[in-house]
mmCIF file of C-alpha atoms and ligand atoms in Angstrom:
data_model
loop_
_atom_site.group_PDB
_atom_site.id
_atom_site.type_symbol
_atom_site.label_atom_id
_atom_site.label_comp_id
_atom_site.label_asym_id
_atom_site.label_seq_id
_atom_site.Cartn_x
_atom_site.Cartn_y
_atom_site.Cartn_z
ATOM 1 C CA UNK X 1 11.092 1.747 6.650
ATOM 2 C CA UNK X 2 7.985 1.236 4.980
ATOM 3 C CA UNK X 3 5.274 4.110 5.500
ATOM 4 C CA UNK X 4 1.896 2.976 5.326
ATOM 5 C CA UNK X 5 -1.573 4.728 5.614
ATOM 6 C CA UNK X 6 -4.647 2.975 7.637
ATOM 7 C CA UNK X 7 -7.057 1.973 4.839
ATOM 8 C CA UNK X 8 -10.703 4.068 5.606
ATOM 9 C CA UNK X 9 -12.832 2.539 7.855
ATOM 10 C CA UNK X 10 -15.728 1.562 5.147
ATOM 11 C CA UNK X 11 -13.515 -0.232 3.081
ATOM 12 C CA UNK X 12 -12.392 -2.324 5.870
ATOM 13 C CA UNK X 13 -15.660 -2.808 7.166
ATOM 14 C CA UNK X 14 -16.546 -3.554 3.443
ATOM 15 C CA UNK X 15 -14.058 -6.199 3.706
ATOM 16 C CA UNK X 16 -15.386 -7.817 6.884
ATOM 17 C CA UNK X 17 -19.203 -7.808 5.812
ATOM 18 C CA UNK X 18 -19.253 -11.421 6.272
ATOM 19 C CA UNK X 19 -16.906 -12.110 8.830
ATOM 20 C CA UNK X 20 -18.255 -11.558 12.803
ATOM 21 C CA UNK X 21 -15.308 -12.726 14.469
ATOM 22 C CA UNK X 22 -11.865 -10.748 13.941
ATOM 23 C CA UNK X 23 -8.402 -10.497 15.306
ATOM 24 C CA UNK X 24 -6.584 -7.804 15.083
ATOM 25 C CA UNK X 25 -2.734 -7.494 14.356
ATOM 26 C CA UNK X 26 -0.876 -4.446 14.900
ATOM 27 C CA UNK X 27 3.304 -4.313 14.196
ATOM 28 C CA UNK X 28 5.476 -1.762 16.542
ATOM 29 C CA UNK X 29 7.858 -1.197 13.551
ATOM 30 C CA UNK X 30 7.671 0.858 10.981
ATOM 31 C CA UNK X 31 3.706 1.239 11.317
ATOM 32 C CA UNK X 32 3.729 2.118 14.735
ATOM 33 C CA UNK X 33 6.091 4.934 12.991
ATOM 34 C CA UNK X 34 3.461 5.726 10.574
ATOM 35 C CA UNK X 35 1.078 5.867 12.661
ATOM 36 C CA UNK X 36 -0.510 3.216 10.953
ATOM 37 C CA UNK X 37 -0.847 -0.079 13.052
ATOM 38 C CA UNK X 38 1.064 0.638 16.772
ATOM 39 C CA UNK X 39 -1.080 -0.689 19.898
ATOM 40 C CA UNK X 40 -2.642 3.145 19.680
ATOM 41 C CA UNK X 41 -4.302 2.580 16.526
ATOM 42 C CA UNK X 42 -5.156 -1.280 17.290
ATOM 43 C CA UNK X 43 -6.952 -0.721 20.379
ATOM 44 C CA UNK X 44 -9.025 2.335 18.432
ATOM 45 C CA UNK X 45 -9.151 -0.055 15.418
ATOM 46 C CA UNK X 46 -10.983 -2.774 18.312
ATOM 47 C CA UNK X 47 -13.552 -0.222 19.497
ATOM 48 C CA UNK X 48 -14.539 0.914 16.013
ATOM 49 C CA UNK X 49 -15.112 -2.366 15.247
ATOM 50 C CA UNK X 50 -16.690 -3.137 18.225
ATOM 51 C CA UNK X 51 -19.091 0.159 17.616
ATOM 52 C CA UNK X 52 -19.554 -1.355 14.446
ATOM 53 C CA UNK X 53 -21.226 -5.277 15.758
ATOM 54 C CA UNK X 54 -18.110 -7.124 15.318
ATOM 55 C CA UNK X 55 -16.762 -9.578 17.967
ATOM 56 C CA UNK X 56 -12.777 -8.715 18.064
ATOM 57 C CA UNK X 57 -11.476 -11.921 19.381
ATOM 58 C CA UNK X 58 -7.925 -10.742 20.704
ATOM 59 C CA UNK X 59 -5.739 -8.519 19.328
ATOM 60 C CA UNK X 60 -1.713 -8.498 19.141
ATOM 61 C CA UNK X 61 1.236 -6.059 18.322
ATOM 62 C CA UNK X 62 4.651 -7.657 17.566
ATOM 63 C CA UNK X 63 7.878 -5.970 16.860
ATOM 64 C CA UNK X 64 8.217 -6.608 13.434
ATOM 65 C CA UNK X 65 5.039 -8.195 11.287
ATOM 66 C CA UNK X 66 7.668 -8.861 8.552
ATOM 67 C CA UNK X 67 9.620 -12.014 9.682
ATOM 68 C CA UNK X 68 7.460 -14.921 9.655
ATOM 69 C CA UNK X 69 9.549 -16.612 13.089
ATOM 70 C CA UNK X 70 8.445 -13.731 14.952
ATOM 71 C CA UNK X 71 4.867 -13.877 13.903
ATOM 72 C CA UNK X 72 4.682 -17.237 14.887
ATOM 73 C CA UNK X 73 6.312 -17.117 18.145
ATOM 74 C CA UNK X 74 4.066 -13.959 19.006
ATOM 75 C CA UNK X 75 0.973 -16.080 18.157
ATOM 76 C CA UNK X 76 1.572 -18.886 20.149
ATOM 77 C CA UNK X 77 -0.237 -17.886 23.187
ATOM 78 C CA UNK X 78 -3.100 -16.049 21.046
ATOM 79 C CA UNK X 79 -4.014 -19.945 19.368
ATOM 80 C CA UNK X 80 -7.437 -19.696 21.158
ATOM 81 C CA UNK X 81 -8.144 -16.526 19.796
ATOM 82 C CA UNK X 82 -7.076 -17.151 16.685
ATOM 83 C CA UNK X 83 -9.133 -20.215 15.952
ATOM 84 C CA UNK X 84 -12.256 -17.807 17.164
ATOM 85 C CA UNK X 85 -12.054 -15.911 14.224
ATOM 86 C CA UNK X 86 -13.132 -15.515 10.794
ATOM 87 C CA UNK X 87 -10.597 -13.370 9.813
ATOM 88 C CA UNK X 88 -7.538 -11.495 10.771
ATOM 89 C CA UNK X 89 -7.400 -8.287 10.098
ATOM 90 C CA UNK X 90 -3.535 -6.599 9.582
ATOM 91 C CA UNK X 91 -2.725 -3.322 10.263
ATOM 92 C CA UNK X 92 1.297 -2.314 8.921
ATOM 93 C CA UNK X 93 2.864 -2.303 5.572
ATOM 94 C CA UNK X 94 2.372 -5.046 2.169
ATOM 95 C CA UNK X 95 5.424 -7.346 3.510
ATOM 96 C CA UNK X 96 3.950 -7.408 7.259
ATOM 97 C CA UNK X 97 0.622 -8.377 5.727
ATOM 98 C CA UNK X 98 1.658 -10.940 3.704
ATOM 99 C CA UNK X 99 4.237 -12.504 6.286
ATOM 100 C CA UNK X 100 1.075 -13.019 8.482
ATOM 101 C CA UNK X 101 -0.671 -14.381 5.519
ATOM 102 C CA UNK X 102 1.860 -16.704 4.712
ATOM 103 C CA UNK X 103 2.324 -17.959 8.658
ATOM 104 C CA UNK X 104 -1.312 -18.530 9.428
ATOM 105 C CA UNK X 105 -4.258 -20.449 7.743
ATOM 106 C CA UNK X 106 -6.916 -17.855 8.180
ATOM 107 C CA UNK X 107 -8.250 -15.301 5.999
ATOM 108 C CA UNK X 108 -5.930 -12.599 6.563
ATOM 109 C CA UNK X 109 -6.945 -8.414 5.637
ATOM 110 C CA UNK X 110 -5.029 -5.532 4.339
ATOM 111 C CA UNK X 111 -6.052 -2.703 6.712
ATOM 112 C CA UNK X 112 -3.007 -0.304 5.362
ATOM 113 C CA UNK X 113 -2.430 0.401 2.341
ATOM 114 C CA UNK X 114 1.664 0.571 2.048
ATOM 115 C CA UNK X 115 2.080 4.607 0.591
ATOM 116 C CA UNK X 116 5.859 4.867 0.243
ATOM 117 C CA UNK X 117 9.992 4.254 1.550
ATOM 118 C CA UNK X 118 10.294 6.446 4.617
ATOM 119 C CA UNK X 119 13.530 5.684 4.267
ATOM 120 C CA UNK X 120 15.911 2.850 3.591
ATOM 121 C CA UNK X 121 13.875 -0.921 2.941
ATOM 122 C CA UNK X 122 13.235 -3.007 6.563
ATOM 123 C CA UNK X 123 15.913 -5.829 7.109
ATOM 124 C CA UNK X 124 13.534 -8.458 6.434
ATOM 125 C CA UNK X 125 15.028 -11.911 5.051
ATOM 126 C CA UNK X 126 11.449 -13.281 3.828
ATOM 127 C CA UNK X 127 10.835 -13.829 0.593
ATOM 128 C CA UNK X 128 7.700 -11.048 0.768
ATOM 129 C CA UNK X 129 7.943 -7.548 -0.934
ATOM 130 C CA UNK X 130 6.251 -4.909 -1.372
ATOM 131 C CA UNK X 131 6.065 -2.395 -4.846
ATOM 132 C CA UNK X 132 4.015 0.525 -2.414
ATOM 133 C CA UNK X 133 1.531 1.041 -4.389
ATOM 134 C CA UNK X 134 -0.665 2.706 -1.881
ATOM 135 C CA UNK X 135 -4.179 0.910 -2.812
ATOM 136 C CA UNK X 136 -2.545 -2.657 -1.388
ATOM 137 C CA UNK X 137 -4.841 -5.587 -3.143
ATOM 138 C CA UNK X 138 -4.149 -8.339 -0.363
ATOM 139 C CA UNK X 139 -7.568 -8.760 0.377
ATOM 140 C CA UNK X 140 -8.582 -10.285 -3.020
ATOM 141 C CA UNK X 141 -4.976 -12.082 -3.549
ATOM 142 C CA UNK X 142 -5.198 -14.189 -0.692
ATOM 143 C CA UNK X 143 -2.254 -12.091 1.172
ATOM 144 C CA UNK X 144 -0.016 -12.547 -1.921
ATOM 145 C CA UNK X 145 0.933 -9.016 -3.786
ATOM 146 C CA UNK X 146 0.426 -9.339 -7.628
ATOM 147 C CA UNK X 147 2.698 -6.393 -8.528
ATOM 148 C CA UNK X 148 5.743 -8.323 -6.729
ATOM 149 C CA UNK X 149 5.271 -11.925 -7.371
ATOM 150 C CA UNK X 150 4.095 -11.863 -10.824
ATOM 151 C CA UNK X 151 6.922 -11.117 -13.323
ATOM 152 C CA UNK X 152 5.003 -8.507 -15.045
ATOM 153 C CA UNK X 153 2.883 -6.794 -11.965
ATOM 154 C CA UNK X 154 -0.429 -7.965 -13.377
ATOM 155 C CA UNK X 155 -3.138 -7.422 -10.831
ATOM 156 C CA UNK X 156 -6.585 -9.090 -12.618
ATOM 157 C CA UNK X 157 -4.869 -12.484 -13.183
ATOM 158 C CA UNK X 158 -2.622 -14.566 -14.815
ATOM 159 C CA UNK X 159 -1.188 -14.000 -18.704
ATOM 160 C CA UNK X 160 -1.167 -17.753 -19.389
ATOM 161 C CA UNK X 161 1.952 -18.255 -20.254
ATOM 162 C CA UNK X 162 3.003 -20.150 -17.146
ATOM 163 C CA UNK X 163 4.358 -23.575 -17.853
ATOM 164 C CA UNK X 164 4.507 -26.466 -15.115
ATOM 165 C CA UNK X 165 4.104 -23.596 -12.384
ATOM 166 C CA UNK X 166 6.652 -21.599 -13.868
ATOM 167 C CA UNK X 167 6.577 -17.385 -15.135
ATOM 168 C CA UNK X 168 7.047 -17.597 -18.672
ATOM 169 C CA UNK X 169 9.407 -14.688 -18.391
ATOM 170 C CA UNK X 170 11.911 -16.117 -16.047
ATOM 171 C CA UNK X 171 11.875 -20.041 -15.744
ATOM 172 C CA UNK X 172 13.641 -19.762 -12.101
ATOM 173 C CA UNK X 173 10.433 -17.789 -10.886
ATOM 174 C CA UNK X 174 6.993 -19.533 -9.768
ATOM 175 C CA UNK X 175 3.393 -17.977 -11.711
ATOM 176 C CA UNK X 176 2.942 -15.178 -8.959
ATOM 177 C CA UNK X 177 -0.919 -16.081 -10.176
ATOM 178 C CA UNK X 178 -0.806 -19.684 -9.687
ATOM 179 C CA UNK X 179 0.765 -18.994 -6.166
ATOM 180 C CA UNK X 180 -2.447 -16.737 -5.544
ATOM 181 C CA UNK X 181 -4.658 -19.196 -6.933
ATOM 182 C CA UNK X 182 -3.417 -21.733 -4.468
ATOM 183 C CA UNK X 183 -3.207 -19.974 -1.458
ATOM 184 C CA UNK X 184 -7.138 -18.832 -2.098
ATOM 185 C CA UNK X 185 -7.960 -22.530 -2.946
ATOM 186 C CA UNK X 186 -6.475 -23.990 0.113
ATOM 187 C CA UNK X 187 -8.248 -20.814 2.269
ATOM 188 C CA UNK X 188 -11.678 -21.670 0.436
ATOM 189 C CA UNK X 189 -12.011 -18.051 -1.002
ATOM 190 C CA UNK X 190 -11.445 -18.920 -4.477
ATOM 191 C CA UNK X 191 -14.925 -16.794 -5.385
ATOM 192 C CA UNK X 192 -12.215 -13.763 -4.671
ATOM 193 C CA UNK X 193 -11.151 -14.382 -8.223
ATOM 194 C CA UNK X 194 -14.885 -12.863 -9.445
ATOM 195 C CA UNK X 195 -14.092 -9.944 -7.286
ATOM 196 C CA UNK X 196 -14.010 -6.593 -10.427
ATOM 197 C CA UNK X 197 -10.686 -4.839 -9.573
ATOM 198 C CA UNK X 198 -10.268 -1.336 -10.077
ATOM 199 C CA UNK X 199 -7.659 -0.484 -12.765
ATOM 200 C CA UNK X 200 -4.477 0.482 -10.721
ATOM 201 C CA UNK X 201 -3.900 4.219 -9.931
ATOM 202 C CA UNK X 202 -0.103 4.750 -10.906
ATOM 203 C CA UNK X 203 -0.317 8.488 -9.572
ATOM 204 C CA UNK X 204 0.216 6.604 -6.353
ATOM 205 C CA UNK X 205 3.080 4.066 -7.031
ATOM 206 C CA UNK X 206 4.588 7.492 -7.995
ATOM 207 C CA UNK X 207 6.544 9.297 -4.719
ATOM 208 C CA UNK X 208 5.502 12.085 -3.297
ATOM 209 C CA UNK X 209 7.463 15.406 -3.795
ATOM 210 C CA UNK X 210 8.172 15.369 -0.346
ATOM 211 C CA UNK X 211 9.277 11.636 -0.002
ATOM 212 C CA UNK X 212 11.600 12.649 -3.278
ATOM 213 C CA UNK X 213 13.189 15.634 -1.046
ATOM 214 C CA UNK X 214 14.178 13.268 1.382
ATOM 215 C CA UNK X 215 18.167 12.212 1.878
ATOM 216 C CA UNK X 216 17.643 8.763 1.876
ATOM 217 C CA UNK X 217 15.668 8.633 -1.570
ATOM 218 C CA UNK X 218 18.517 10.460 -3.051
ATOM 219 C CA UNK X 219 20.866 7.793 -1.619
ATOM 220 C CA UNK X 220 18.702 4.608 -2.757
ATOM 221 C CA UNK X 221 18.085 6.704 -6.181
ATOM 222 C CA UNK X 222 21.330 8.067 -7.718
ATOM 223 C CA UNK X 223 20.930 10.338 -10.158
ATOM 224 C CA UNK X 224 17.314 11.080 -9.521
ATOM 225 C CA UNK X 225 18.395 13.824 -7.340
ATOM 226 C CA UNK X 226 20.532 16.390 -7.194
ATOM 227 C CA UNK X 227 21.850 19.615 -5.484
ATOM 228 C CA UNK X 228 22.573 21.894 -8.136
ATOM 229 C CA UNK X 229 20.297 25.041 -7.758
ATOM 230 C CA UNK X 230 17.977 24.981 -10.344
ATOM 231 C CA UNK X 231 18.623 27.231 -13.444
ATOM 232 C CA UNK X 232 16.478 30.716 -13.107
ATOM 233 C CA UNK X 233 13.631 30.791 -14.770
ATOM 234 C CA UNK X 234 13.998 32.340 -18.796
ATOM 235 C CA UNK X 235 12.453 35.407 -19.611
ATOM 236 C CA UNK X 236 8.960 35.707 -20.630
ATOM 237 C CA UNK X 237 9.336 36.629 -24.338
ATOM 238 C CA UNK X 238 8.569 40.351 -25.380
ATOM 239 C CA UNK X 239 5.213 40.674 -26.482
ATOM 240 C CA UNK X 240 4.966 42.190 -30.352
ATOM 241 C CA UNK X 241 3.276 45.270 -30.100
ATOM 242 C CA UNK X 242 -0.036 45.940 -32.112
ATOM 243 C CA UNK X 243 -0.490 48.024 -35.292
ATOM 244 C CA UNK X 244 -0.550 51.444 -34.306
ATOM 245 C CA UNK X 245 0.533 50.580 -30.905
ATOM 246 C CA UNK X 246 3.180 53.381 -28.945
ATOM 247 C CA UNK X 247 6.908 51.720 -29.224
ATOM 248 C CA UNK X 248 7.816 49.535 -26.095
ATOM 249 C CA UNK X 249 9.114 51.956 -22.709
ATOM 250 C CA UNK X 250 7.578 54.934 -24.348
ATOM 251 C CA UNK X 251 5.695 57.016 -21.817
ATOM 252 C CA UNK X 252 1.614 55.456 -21.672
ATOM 253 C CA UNK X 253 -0.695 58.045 -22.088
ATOM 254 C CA UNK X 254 -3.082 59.494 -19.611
ATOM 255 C CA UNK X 255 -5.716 57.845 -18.834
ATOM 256 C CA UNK X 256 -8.303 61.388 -18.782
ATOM 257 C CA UNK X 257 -6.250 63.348 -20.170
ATOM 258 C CA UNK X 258 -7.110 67.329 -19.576
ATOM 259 C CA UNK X 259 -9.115 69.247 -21.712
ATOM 260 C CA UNK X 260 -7.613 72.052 -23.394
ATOM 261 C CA UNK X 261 -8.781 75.549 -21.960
ATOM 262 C CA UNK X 262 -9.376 78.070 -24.693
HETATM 263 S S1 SF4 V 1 -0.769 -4.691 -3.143
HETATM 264 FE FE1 SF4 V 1 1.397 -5.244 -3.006
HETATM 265 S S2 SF4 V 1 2.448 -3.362 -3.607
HETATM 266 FE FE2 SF4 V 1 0.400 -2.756 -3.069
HETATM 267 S S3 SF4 V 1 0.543 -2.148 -0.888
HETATM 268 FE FE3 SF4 V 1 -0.144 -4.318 -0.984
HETATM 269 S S4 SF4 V 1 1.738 -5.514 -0.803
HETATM 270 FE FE4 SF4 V 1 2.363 -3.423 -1.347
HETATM 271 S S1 SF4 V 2 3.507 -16.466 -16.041
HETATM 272 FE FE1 SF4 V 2 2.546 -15.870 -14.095
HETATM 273 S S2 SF4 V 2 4.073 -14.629 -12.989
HETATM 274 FE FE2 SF4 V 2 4.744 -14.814 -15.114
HETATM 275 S S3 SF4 V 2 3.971 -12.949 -16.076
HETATM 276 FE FE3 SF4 V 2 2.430 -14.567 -16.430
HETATM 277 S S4 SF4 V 2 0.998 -14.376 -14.704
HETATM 278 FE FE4 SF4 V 2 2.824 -13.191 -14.142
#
């Protein structure tokens, strides 16, 4: 399972500030899990955008966003729709996102960003993954994830070291940046390329204490947790006692102490 977050609403509206017409996509998987993209949140994703001026054009949930012959098949009877609008806006994890990305020619939108594993990985055969990086960049990579399908996880564009279409790194790998550069050429949104990105916040590739406690991410990370007690804490060292200062346990004196009576 992938756990994913629902982007906030201004950045997704951010995102849509040119489109009018959207469809919405919602995945009963893992996001309906997280709370993140079931037919709840689509149908109170449609209103807010409604609310907002937008024309939502249709709107489907599928099982599983993640395998590209389900997306399709779910589709089929939304073509109508689909050709209505500007943009199609995704609500479940990185590999659902880009799995509709990769299935339909339309400007497709991150509206999760992809937090964690809430467990083991999905069955998906696709070639799509997904680092979790909880800040998920498909908007200005066409619906292709930098930090997986370049070699080195660059996210503001290529190194230049690709030859013939190929990662300098690993000759049996395609430039994860020339991919990105294609897809955004063929979708006319090469003018994403100009778009600043933000430096990458690693605090939240990192997973959360309580993800870390979890059984599972002890299975999938051997030796990254354990369940030995921790070792008591050592003793704060004793302080050295000041010039002229009583020995340490002798009795303190009192505060006021009497007067003598004469
Ligand atoms: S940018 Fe990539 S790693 Fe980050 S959430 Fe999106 S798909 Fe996952
Ligand atoms: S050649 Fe392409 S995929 Fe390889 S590291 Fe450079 S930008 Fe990334």
């Amino acid at each position: 399972m992938l756990y994913s977050e629902q982007k906030h609403f201004d950045e997704i509206i951010a995102y849509l500030e040119k489109d009018k017409n959207v469809f919405i996509m919602g995945c009963e998987g893992c996001a309906q899990s997280s709370g993140s993209g079931g037919p709840e949140q689509v149908a109170e994703m449609k209103q807010k955008l409604t609310e907002a001026g937008k024309n939502v054009t249709g709107t489907r949930n599928c099982d599983f966003l993640c395998s590209k012959a389900l997306v399709k098949s779910e589709l089929r009877g939304r073509v109508e729709q689909l050709k209505a609008a500007d943009a199609v806006l995704v609500l479940t994890c990185g590999v659902g996102i880009q799995a509709v990305a990769a299935s339909i020619n339309k400007p497709v939108y991150p509206g999760c960003n992809t937090v964690n594993l809430g467990g083991s990985r999905g069955e998906w055969e696709g070639t799509e993954r997904c680092f979790e990086c909880g800040q998920c960049l498909l908007y200005h990579t066409g619906g292709i994830c930098p930090l997986t399908a370049c070699t080195k996880s660059l996210v503001s564009g290529a190194c230049g070291g690709a030859n013939k279409g190929k990662c300098e790194i690993s000759k049996d790998r395609d430039c994860g940046w020339e991919l990105i550069y294609n897809r955004l050429k063929e979708r006319g949104l090469l003018s994403r390329l100009d778009d600043m990105m933000k430096p990458l916040d690693h605090k939240k590739i990192m997973p959360r204490p309580e993800m870390m406690s979890l059984a599972r991410y002890g299975l999938e990370n051997p030796g990254k947790v354990t369940d030995k007690p921790a070792p008591p804490p050592a003793p704060a060292p004793a302080a050295t006692p000041k010039a002229g200062a009583a020995p340490a346990g002798a009795p303190k004196p009192a505060a006021n102490p009497p007067k003598e009576v004469k």
